[in-house]
XYZ file of C-alpha atoms in Angstrom:
311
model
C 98.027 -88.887 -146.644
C 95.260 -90.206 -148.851
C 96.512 -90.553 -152.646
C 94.057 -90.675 -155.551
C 90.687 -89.407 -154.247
C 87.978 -88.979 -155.893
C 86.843 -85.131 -156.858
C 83.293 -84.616 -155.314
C 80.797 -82.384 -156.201
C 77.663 -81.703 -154.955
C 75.115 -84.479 -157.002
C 71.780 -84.923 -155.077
C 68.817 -82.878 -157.442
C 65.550 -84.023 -157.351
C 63.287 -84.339 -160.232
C 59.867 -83.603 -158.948
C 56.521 -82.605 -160.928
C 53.735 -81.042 -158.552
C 51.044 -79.069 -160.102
C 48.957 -75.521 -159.435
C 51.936 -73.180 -158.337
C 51.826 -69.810 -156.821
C 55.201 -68.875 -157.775
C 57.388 -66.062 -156.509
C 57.823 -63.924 -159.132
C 61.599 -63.481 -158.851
C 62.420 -66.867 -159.704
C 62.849 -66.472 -163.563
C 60.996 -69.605 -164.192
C 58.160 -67.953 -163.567
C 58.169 -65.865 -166.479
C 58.854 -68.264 -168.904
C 55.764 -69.793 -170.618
C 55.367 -73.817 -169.434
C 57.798 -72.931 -166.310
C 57.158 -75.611 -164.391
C 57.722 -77.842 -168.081
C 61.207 -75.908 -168.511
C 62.577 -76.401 -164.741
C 62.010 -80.016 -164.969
C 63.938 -80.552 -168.418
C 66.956 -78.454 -166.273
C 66.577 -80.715 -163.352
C 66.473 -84.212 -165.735
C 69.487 -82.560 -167.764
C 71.029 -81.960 -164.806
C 70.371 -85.550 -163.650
C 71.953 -87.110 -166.778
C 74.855 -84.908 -166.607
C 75.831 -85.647 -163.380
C 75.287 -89.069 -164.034
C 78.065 -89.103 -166.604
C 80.310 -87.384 -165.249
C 80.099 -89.731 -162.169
C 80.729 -92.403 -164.321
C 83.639 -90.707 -166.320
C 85.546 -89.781 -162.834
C 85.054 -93.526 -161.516
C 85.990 -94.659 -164.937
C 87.489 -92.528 -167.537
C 89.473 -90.889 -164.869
C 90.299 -92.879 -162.081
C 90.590 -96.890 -164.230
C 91.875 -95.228 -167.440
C 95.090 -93.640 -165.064
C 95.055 -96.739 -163.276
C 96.125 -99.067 -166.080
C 98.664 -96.530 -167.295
C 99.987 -96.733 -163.924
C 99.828 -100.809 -164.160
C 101.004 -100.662 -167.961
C 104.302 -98.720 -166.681
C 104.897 -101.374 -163.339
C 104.122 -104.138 -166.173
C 106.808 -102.786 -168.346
C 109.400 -101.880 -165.439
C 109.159 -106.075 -164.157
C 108.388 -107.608 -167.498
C 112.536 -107.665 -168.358
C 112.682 -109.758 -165.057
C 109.688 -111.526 -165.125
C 108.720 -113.002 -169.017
C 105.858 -114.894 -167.732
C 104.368 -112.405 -166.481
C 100.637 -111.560 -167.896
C 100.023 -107.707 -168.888
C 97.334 -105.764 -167.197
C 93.584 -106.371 -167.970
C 92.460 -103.180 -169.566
C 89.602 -101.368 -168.040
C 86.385 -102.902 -167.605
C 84.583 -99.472 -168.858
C 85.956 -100.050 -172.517
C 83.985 -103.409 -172.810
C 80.913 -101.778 -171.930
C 78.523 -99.613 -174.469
C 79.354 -95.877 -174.750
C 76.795 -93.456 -173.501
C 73.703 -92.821 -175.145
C 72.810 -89.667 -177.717
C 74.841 -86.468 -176.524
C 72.943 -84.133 -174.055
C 71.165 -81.167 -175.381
C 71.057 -77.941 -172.958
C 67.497 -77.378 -172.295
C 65.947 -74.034 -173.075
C 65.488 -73.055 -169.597
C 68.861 -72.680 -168.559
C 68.280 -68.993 -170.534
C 71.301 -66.898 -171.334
C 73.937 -69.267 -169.606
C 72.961 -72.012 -171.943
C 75.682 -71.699 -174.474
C 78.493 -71.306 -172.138
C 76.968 -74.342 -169.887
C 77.020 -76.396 -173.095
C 80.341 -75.146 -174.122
C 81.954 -76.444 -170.603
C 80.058 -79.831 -171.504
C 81.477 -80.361 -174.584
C 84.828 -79.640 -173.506
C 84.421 -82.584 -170.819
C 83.043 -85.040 -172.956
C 85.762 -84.256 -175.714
C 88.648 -84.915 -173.143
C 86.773 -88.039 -172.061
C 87.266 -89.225 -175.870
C 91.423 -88.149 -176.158
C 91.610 -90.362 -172.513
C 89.904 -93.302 -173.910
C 91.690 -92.636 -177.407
C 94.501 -92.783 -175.146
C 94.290 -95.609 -173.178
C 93.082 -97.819 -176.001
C 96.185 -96.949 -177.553
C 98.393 -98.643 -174.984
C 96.190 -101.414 -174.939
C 97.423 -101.973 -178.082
C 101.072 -101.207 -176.856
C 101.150 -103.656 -173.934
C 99.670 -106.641 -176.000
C 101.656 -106.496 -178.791
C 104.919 -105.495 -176.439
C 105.662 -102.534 -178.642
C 107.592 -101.198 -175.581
C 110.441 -103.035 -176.337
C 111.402 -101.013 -178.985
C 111.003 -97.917 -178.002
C 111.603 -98.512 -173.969
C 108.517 -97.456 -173.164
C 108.811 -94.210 -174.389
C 105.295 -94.040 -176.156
C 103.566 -94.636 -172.758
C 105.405 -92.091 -170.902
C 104.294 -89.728 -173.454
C 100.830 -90.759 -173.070
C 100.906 -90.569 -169.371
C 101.798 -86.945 -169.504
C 98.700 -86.316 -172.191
C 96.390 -88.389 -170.012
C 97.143 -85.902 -167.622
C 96.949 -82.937 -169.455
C 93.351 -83.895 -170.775
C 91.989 -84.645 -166.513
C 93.611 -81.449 -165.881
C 91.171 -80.050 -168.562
C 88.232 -82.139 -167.739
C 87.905 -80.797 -164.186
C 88.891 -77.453 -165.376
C 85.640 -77.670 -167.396
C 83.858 -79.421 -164.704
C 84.624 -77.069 -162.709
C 83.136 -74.203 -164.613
C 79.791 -75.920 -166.008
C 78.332 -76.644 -162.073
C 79.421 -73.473 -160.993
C 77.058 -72.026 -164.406
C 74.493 -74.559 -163.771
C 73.905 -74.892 -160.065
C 72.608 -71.931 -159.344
C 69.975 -72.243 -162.165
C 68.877 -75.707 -161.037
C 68.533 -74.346 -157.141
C 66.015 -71.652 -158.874
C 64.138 -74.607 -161.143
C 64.130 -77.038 -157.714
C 62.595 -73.729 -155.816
C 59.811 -73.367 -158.324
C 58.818 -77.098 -158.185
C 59.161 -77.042 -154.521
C 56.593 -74.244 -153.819
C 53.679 -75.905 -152.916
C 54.959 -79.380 -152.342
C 54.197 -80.934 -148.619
C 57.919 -81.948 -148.528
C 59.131 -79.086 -149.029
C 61.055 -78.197 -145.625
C 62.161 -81.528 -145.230
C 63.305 -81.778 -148.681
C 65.402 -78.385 -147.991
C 66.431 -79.153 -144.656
C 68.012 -82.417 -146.135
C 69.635 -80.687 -149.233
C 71.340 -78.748 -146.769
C 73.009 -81.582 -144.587
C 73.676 -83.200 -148.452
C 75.495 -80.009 -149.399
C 77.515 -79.623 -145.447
C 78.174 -83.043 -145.589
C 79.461 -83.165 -149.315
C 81.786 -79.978 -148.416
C 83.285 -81.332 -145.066
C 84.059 -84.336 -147.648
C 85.781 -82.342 -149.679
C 87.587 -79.638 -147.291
C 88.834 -83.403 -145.848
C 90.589 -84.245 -149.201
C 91.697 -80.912 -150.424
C 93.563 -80.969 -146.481
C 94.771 -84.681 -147.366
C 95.922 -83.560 -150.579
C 98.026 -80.272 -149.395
C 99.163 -82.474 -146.697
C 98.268 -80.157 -144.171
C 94.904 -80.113 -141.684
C 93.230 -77.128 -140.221
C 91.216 -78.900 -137.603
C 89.376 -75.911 -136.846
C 87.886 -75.277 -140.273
C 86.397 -78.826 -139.995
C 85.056 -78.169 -136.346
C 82.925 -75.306 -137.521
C 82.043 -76.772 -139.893
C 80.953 -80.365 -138.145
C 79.022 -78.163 -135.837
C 77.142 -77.134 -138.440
C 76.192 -80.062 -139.733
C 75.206 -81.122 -136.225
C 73.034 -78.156 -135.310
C 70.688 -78.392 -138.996
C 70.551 -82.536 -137.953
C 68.853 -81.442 -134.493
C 66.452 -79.111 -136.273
C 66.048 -81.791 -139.257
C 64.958 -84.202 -136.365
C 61.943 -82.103 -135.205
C 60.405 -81.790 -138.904
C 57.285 -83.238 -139.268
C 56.075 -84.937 -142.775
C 53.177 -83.441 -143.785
C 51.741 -85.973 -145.961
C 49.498 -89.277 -145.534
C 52.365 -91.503 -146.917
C 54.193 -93.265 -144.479
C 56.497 -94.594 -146.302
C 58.009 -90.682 -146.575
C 58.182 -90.397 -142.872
C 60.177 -93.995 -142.736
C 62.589 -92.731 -145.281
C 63.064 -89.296 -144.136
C 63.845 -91.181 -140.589
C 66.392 -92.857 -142.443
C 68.016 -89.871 -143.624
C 68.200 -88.475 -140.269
C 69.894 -91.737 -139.058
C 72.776 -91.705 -141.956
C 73.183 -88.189 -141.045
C 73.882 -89.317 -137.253
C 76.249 -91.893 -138.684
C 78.062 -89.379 -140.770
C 78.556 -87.250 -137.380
C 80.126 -90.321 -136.023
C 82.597 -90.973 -138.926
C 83.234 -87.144 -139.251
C 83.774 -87.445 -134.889
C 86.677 -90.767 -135.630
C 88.219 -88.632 -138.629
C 88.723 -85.122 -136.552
C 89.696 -87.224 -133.164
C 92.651 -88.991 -135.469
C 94.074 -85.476 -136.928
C 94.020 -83.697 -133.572
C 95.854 -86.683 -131.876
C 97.845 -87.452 -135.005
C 97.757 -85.127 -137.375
C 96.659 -87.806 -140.215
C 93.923 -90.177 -140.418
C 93.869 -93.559 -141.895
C 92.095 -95.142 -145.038
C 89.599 -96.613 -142.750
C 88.564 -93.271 -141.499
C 88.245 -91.890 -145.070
C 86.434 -94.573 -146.495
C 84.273 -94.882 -143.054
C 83.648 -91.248 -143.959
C 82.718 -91.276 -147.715
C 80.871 -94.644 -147.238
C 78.127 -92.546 -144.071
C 77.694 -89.701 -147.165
C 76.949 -92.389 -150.005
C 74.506 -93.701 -147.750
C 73.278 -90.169 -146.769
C 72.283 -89.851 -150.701
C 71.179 -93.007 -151.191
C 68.309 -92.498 -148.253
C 67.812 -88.942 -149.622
C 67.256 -90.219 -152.782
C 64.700 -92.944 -151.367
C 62.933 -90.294 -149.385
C 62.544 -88.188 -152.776
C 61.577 -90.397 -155.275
């Protein structure tokens, strides 16, 4: 089994401004005055607020318990071992903090308190871990554990915890509020774009892909596989990459059809990594690091060519 994964969530939006829409008029953007001017500040919000919370899972989350973690081995060998040198603290608290705090655009209408609520909540728990884990910076340096055994960073272990466990409760909550609002504001910018099926077809191996991903380490996690639920699931994936194939791009650049080519080809090599991973459980019933990482690697990619063919 896999320990410490990453949580994933779905993060590829597009931020695209194309002029004279004919809009559907269910999409509620379309009744709001400057709609196409109110989607786009969802989508950048969006954007920036996935950005963060990006960084605080690779950071605030993952490095912050990771030094606690090294802090406690430090502790347990230091008795044995006087020379040795206590842990380097975490990179992210020598860099800047992040910029002004993010307002919730207009646009995300009646939901917007409760999205920004959610928010706030994530970014407060971000400040208790830091809090925290510049507190036993202070701790290990100045060896403060030998007086009280190290029972100061237990206690801050179990509060580091506490505040992740409420940070992806919150997480949790704000894209299940906002995701369906940004779908609607991506729809209305999408209406008369030349991209548009290609763009759609390839948000929908994104989102596939991004949930095999994470049916893979929710499994890994429970420590039990249901091979089948991947299958289905893989065959999915496969049968919208065969249509994705046949899409033409409808537009002079060819730089658009190069990229979008791309795509398709880190989709293929997702397939492959997704083929190693289920061939290992259903002649093991466990896959390796390698396979994972193989795995997560062909989706990275999969954005990062998505994101080229977009921008």
């Amino acid at each position: 089994m896999i320990k410490n994964m990453k949580y994933s969530v779905l993060l590829f939006v597009i931020l695209l401004f194309v002029g004279c829409h004919s809009h559907n008029s269910d999409n509620p953007f379309s009744k709001m005055a400057n709609g196409t001017l109110q989607a786009n500040q969802v989508i950048d919000y969006y954007n920036q607020a996935f950005d963060r919370y990006q960084t605080y899972n690779n950071s605030y989350l993952q490095a912050g318990t990771e030094y606690l973690e090294s802090v406690a081995e430090f502790i347990e060998k230091k008795a044995s071992n006087p020379l040795l040198k206590k842990p380097f603290e975490p990179f992210y608290m020598l860099q800047t903090p992040p910029p002004s705090p993010l307002e919730a655009p207009v646009g995300l209408g009646t939901q917007r308190d409760s999205i920004a609520r959610e928010w706030q909540i994530m970014e407060n728990s971000v400040q208790e871990m830091c809090k925290q884990v510049q507190q036993i910076v202070k701790y290990a340096t100045a060896e403060d554990f030998k007086d009280d055994n190290g029972k100061l960073l237990e206690q801050v272990r179990t509060q580091n915890l506490e505040q992740i466990v409420r940070y992806r409760d919150a997480s949790e909550k704000f894209f299940a509020l906002i995701n369906p609002i940004v779908e609607q504001a991506e729809a209305y910018t999408l209406e008369k774009n030349p991209l548009k099926e290609p763009i759609l077809s390839s948000k929908r191996l994104l989102t596939q892909a991004d949930e095999f991903l994470e049916i893979v380490e929710l499994q890994s996690e429970n420590g039990k596989f249901e091979v089948a639920t991947l299958e289905e699931l893989y065959q999915k994936i496969t049968q919208e990459a065969t249509k994705s194939k046949k899409l033409t791009i409808a537009t002079e650049d060819a730089k658009r059809k190069v990229f979008f080519d791309e795509f398709n080809r880190e989709t293929e090599n997702f397939l492959g990594a997704a083929r190693r991973l289920l061939r290992a459980l259903k002649e093991k019933q466990s896959f390796t690091g390698d396979d994972y990482q193989l795995l997560s690697a062909a989706y990275q990619r999969m954005i990062n060519s998505y994101n080229d063919f977009i921008d």
